[in-house]
Amino acid sequence: MKTHGVFFQIVVCVGFMYSVSATAGEWRFALAVSYISGMNDVADLYSDNIENEVAGADVSSLTIPIGTSFHPYYEFDTGFGLGAGIGPAILLYTKSSSGSRNYDYLNIPVNVDIRYSFSKTGVAPYLRAGVRKNNTSGDYEIGDNAGMFYGVGVEFRTSSRVHLGVEVAKDNSEIEFIVVDQFGYRSGSKKIKPTGLMVSLYAIF
């Protein structure tokens, strides 16, 4: 999957440089706020691990399944577009009352994508697909894999300088975490899709 991800990014970058020089179009800059369904899966794993690893642990977590992201893309007159993105950033902070340690997890994913918009003005539905790579750090994280993601959305293109958009996307990238069993041993691992289903609201400049 990592090989396919690198190849896809190379193809997108080469196509991007060629097409920008050959085809008229315009830059668009999208800021998004997203609901992230996979965040709860990560929080549950952390809570289970701490309770199994720390005797008498009373676990409290700060879990905010909302993240922000930035997605610039170049749209050609044909409706096709090429873009990249960073985020949504994911932060988990977990504390055990019976121990002196705090447990945290941070993920800042990046992506490249291709898209097609069905309209240049008014209500403009679009499709996009790409590769997303997680960049993680945390107490139980042991590896991350790139994965494909797919999105469908609509932009409301008005005459104003800023317009809005909404999108539903599915992210298949995974992170591998240590699993602590009921006896307190780190005996296995589990892969979780940290983003999973995303529902996003965009402001596009």
GROMACS .gro file of C-alpha atoms in nm:
model
  205
    1MET     CA    1   0.000   0.000   0.000
    2LYS     CA    2   0.289   0.234   0.075
    3THR     CA    3   0.435   0.169  -0.273
    4HIS     CA    4   0.101   0.244  -0.436
    5GLY     CA    5   0.070   0.560  -0.229
    6VAL     CA    6   0.412   0.692  -0.332
    7PHE     CA    7   0.344   0.610  -0.698
    8PHE     CA    8   0.008   0.789  -0.685
    9GLN     CA    9   0.166   1.100  -0.534
   10ILE     CA   10   0.438   1.106  -0.802
   11VAL     CA   11   0.177   1.075  -1.079
   12VAL     CA   12  -0.033   1.353  -0.928
   13CYS     CA   13   0.265   1.588  -0.889
   14VAL     CA   14   0.392   1.529  -1.244
   15GLY     CA   15   0.044   1.569  -1.388
   16PHE     CA   16  -0.009   1.879  -1.181
   17MET     CA   17   0.305   2.055  -1.308
   18TYR     CA   18   0.230   1.966  -1.670
   19SER     CA   19  -0.137   2.056  -1.660
   20VAL     CA   20  -0.091   2.392  -1.485
   21SER     CA   21   0.137   2.502  -1.767
   22ALA     CA   22  -0.091   2.369  -2.040
   23THR     CA   23  -0.445   2.441  -1.920
   24ALA     CA   24  -0.620   2.750  -1.788
   25GLY     CA   25  -0.773   2.727  -1.445
   26GLU     CA   26  -0.768   2.877  -1.098
   27TRP     CA   27  -0.646   2.811  -0.747
   28ARG     CA   28  -0.894   2.747  -0.467
   29PHE     CA   29  -0.807   2.737  -0.097
   30ALA     CA   30  -1.036   2.543   0.133
   31LEU     CA   31  -1.041   2.553   0.513
   32ALA     CA   32  -1.247   2.276   0.673
   33VAL     CA   33  -1.391   2.175   1.007
   34SER     CA   34  -1.458   1.801   1.019
   35TYR     CA   35  -1.630   1.546   1.240
   36ILE     CA   36  -1.396   1.244   1.269
   37SER     CA   37  -1.566   0.912   1.347
   38GLY     CA   38  -1.246   0.709   1.406
   39MET     CA   39  -1.133   0.924   1.697
   40ASN     CA   40  -1.356   0.736   1.939
   41ASP     CA   41  -1.197   0.404   1.838
   42VAL     CA   42  -0.852   0.538   1.931
   43ALA     CA   43  -0.983   0.674   2.262
   44ASP     CA   44  -1.143   0.340   2.350
   45LEU     CA   45  -0.819   0.151   2.279
   46TYR     CA   46  -0.619   0.390   2.499
   47SER     CA   47  -0.867   0.355   2.786
   48ASP     CA   48  -0.868  -0.026   2.765
   49ASN     CA   49  -0.488  -0.043   2.748
   50ILE     CA   50  -0.435   0.186   3.047
   51GLU     CA   51  -0.693   0.003   3.260
   52ASN     CA   52  -0.522  -0.329   3.180
   53GLU     CA   53  -0.168  -0.199   3.224
   54VAL     CA   54  -0.211   0.015   3.537
   55ALA     CA   55  -0.366  -0.157   3.841
   56GLY     CA   56  -0.668   0.029   3.974
   57ALA     CA   57  -0.653   0.290   3.701
   58ASP     CA   58  -0.932   0.543   3.682
   59VAL     CA   59  -0.899   0.671   3.326
   60SER     CA   60  -1.015   1.011   3.210
   61SER     CA   61  -0.978   1.127   2.851
   62LEU     CA   62  -1.015   1.449   2.661
   63THR     CA   63  -1.152   1.340   2.326
   64ILE     CA   64  -1.259   1.598   2.071
   65PRO     CA   65  -1.376   1.425   1.748
   66ILE     CA   66  -1.350   1.753   1.557
   67GLY     CA   67  -1.048   1.858   1.351
   68THR     CA   68  -0.944   2.136   1.116
   69SER     CA   69  -0.766   2.102   0.783
   70PHE     CA   70  -0.637   2.300   0.486
   71HIS     CA   71  -0.689   2.181   0.127
   72PRO     CA   72  -0.552   2.395  -0.159
   73TYR     CA   73  -0.634   2.269  -0.508
   74TYR     CA   74  -0.605   2.384  -0.867
   75GLU     CA   75  -0.918   2.348  -1.080
   76PHE     CA   76  -0.890   2.344  -1.458
   77ASP     CA   77  -1.150   2.478  -1.699
   78THR     CA   78  -1.241   2.117  -1.780
   79GLY     CA   79  -1.366   2.063  -1.424
   80PHE     CA   80  -1.079   1.837  -1.323
   81GLY     CA   81  -0.859   1.940  -1.034
   82LEU     CA   82  -0.545   1.841  -0.845
   83GLY     CA   83  -0.486   1.917  -0.483
   84ALA     CA   84  -0.320   1.839  -0.155
   85GLY     CA   85  -0.410   1.876   0.209
   86ILE     CA   86  -0.298   1.869   0.568
   87GLY     CA   87  -0.524   1.760   0.853
   88PRO     CA   88  -0.759   1.714   1.015
   89ALA     CA   89  -0.521   1.715   1.311
   90ILE     CA   90  -0.620   1.470   1.584
   91LEU     CA   91  -0.517   1.507   1.948
   92LEU     CA   92  -0.599   1.270   2.235
   93TYR     CA   93  -0.500   1.336   2.597
   94THR     CA   94  -0.557   1.060   2.852
   95LYS     CA   95  -0.473   1.058   3.222
   96SER     CA   96  -0.468   0.779   3.480
   97SER     CA   97  -0.550   0.892   3.834
   98SER     CA   98  -0.354   0.603   3.987
   99GLY     CA   99  -0.033   0.666   3.798
  100SER     CA  100   0.210   0.947   3.742
  101ARG     CA  101   0.197   0.924   3.362
  102ASN     CA  102  -0.011   1.104   3.108
  103TYR     CA  103  -0.084   0.934   2.777
  104ASP     CA  104  -0.122   1.121   2.451
  105TYR     CA  105  -0.166   1.065   2.082
  106LEU     CA  106  -0.118   1.310   1.794
  107ASN     CA  107  -0.187   1.257   1.425
  108ILE     CA  108  -0.140   1.514   1.148
  109PRO     CA  109  -0.230   1.342   0.817
  110VAL     CA  110  -0.136   1.471   0.471
  111ASN     CA  111  -0.289   1.383   0.136
  112VAL     CA  112  -0.286   1.434  -0.239
  113ASP     CA  113  -0.597   1.396  -0.453
  114ILE     CA  114  -0.761   1.435  -0.790
  115ARG     CA  115  -1.115   1.566  -0.832
  116TYR     CA  116  -1.386   1.648  -1.079
  117SER     CA  117  -1.645   1.924  -1.040
  118PHE     CA  118  -1.968   1.902  -1.239
  119SER     CA  119  -2.026   2.278  -1.252
  120LYS     CA  120  -1.824   2.599  -1.250
  121THR     CA  121  -2.095   2.815  -1.091
  122GLY     CA  122  -2.394   2.783  -0.862
  123VAL     CA  123  -2.445   2.447  -0.694
  124ALA     CA  124  -2.136   2.247  -0.792
  125PRO     CA  125  -2.127   1.879  -0.689
  126TYR     CA  126  -1.789   1.708  -0.708
  127LEU     CA  127  -1.606   1.381  -0.654
  128ARG     CA  128  -1.250   1.337  -0.534
  129ALA     CA  129  -1.012   1.052  -0.452
  130GLY     CA  130  -0.656   1.033  -0.332
  131VAL     CA  131  -0.401   0.892  -0.091
  132ARG     CA  132  -0.373   0.991   0.273
  133LYS     CA  133  -0.066   0.936   0.494
  134ASN     CA  134  -0.080   0.958   0.874
  135ASN     CA  135   0.201   1.126   1.068
  136THR     CA  136   0.165   1.007   1.425
  137SER     CA  137   0.319   1.000   1.769
  138GLY     CA  138   0.189   0.844   2.088
  139ASP     CA  139   0.237   0.596   2.367
  140TYR     CA  140   0.084   0.291   2.196
  141GLU     CA  141   0.136   0.374   1.828
  142ILE     CA  142   0.379   0.139   1.648
  143GLY     CA  143   0.320   0.207   1.278
  144ASP     CA  144   0.111   0.384   1.020
  145ASN     CA  145   0.009   0.299   0.666
  146ALA     CA  146  -0.103   0.514   0.375
  147GLY     CA  147  -0.447   0.443   0.235
  148MET     CA  148  -0.692   0.553  -0.028
  149PHE     CA  149  -0.968   0.799   0.055
  150TYR     CA  150  -1.280   0.899  -0.135
  151GLY     CA  151  -1.506   1.199  -0.099
  152VAL     CA  152  -1.829   1.335  -0.243
  153GLY     CA  153  -1.940   1.689  -0.181
  154VAL     CA  154  -2.096   2.005  -0.312
  155GLU     CA  155  -1.975   2.363  -0.328
  156PHE     CA  156  -2.213   2.657  -0.334
  157ARG     CA  157  -2.033   2.892  -0.572
  158THR     CA  158  -2.172   3.242  -0.544
  159SER     CA  159  -2.047   3.578  -0.665
  160SER     CA  160  -1.895   3.653  -0.324
  161ARG     CA  161  -1.524   3.607  -0.260
  162VAL     CA  162  -1.582   3.324  -0.010
  163HIS     CA  163  -1.825   3.040  -0.064
  164LEU     CA  164  -1.914   2.726   0.131
  165GLY     CA  165  -1.898   2.354   0.072
  166VAL     CA  166  -1.990   2.029   0.245
  167GLU     CA  167  -1.834   1.686   0.199
  168VAL     CA  168  -1.862   1.329   0.320
  169ALA     CA  169  -1.541   1.126   0.285
  170LYS     CA  170  -1.415   0.777   0.369
  171ASP     CA  171  -1.049   0.734   0.469
  172ASN     CA  172  -0.894   0.385   0.456
  173SER     CA  173  -0.550   0.475   0.598
  174GLU     CA  174  -0.460   0.283   0.913
  175ILE     CA  175  -0.248   0.311   1.227
  176GLU     CA  176  -0.123   0.007   1.418
  177PHE     CA  177  -0.144   0.021   1.798
  178ILE     CA  178  -0.015  -0.200   2.078
  179VAL     CA  179  -0.285  -0.396   2.260
  180VAL     CA  180  -0.245  -0.462   2.634
  181ASP     CA  181  -0.427  -0.779   2.748
  182GLN     CA  182  -0.620  -0.824   3.073
  183PHE     CA  183  -0.306  -0.952   3.247
  184GLY     CA  184  -0.114  -0.633   3.172
  185TYR     CA  185   0.105  -0.771   2.894
  186ARG     CA  186   0.157  -0.601   2.561
  187SER     CA  187   0.063  -0.914   2.374
  188GLY     CA  188  -0.064  -0.800   2.037
  189SER     CA  189  -0.156  -0.518   1.805
  190LYS     CA  190  -0.461  -0.371   1.640
  191LYS     CA  191  -0.508  -0.159   1.329
  192ILE     CA  192  -0.748   0.133   1.347
  193LYS     CA  193  -0.861   0.375   1.080
  194PRO     CA  194  -0.807   0.695   1.280
  195THR     CA  195  -1.013   0.918   1.055
  196GLY     CA  196  -1.267   0.672   0.918
  197LEU     CA  197  -1.576   0.861   0.810
  198MET     CA  198  -1.541   1.239   0.787
  199VAL     CA  199  -1.818   1.495   0.754
  200SER     CA  200  -1.675   1.836   0.669
  201LEU     CA  201  -1.787   2.196   0.631
  202TYR     CA  202  -1.562   2.408   0.408
  203ALA     CA  203  -1.499   2.776   0.353
  204ILE     CA  204  -1.342   2.815   0.009
  205PHE     CA  205  -1.144   3.122  -0.096
   0.00000   0.00000   0.00000
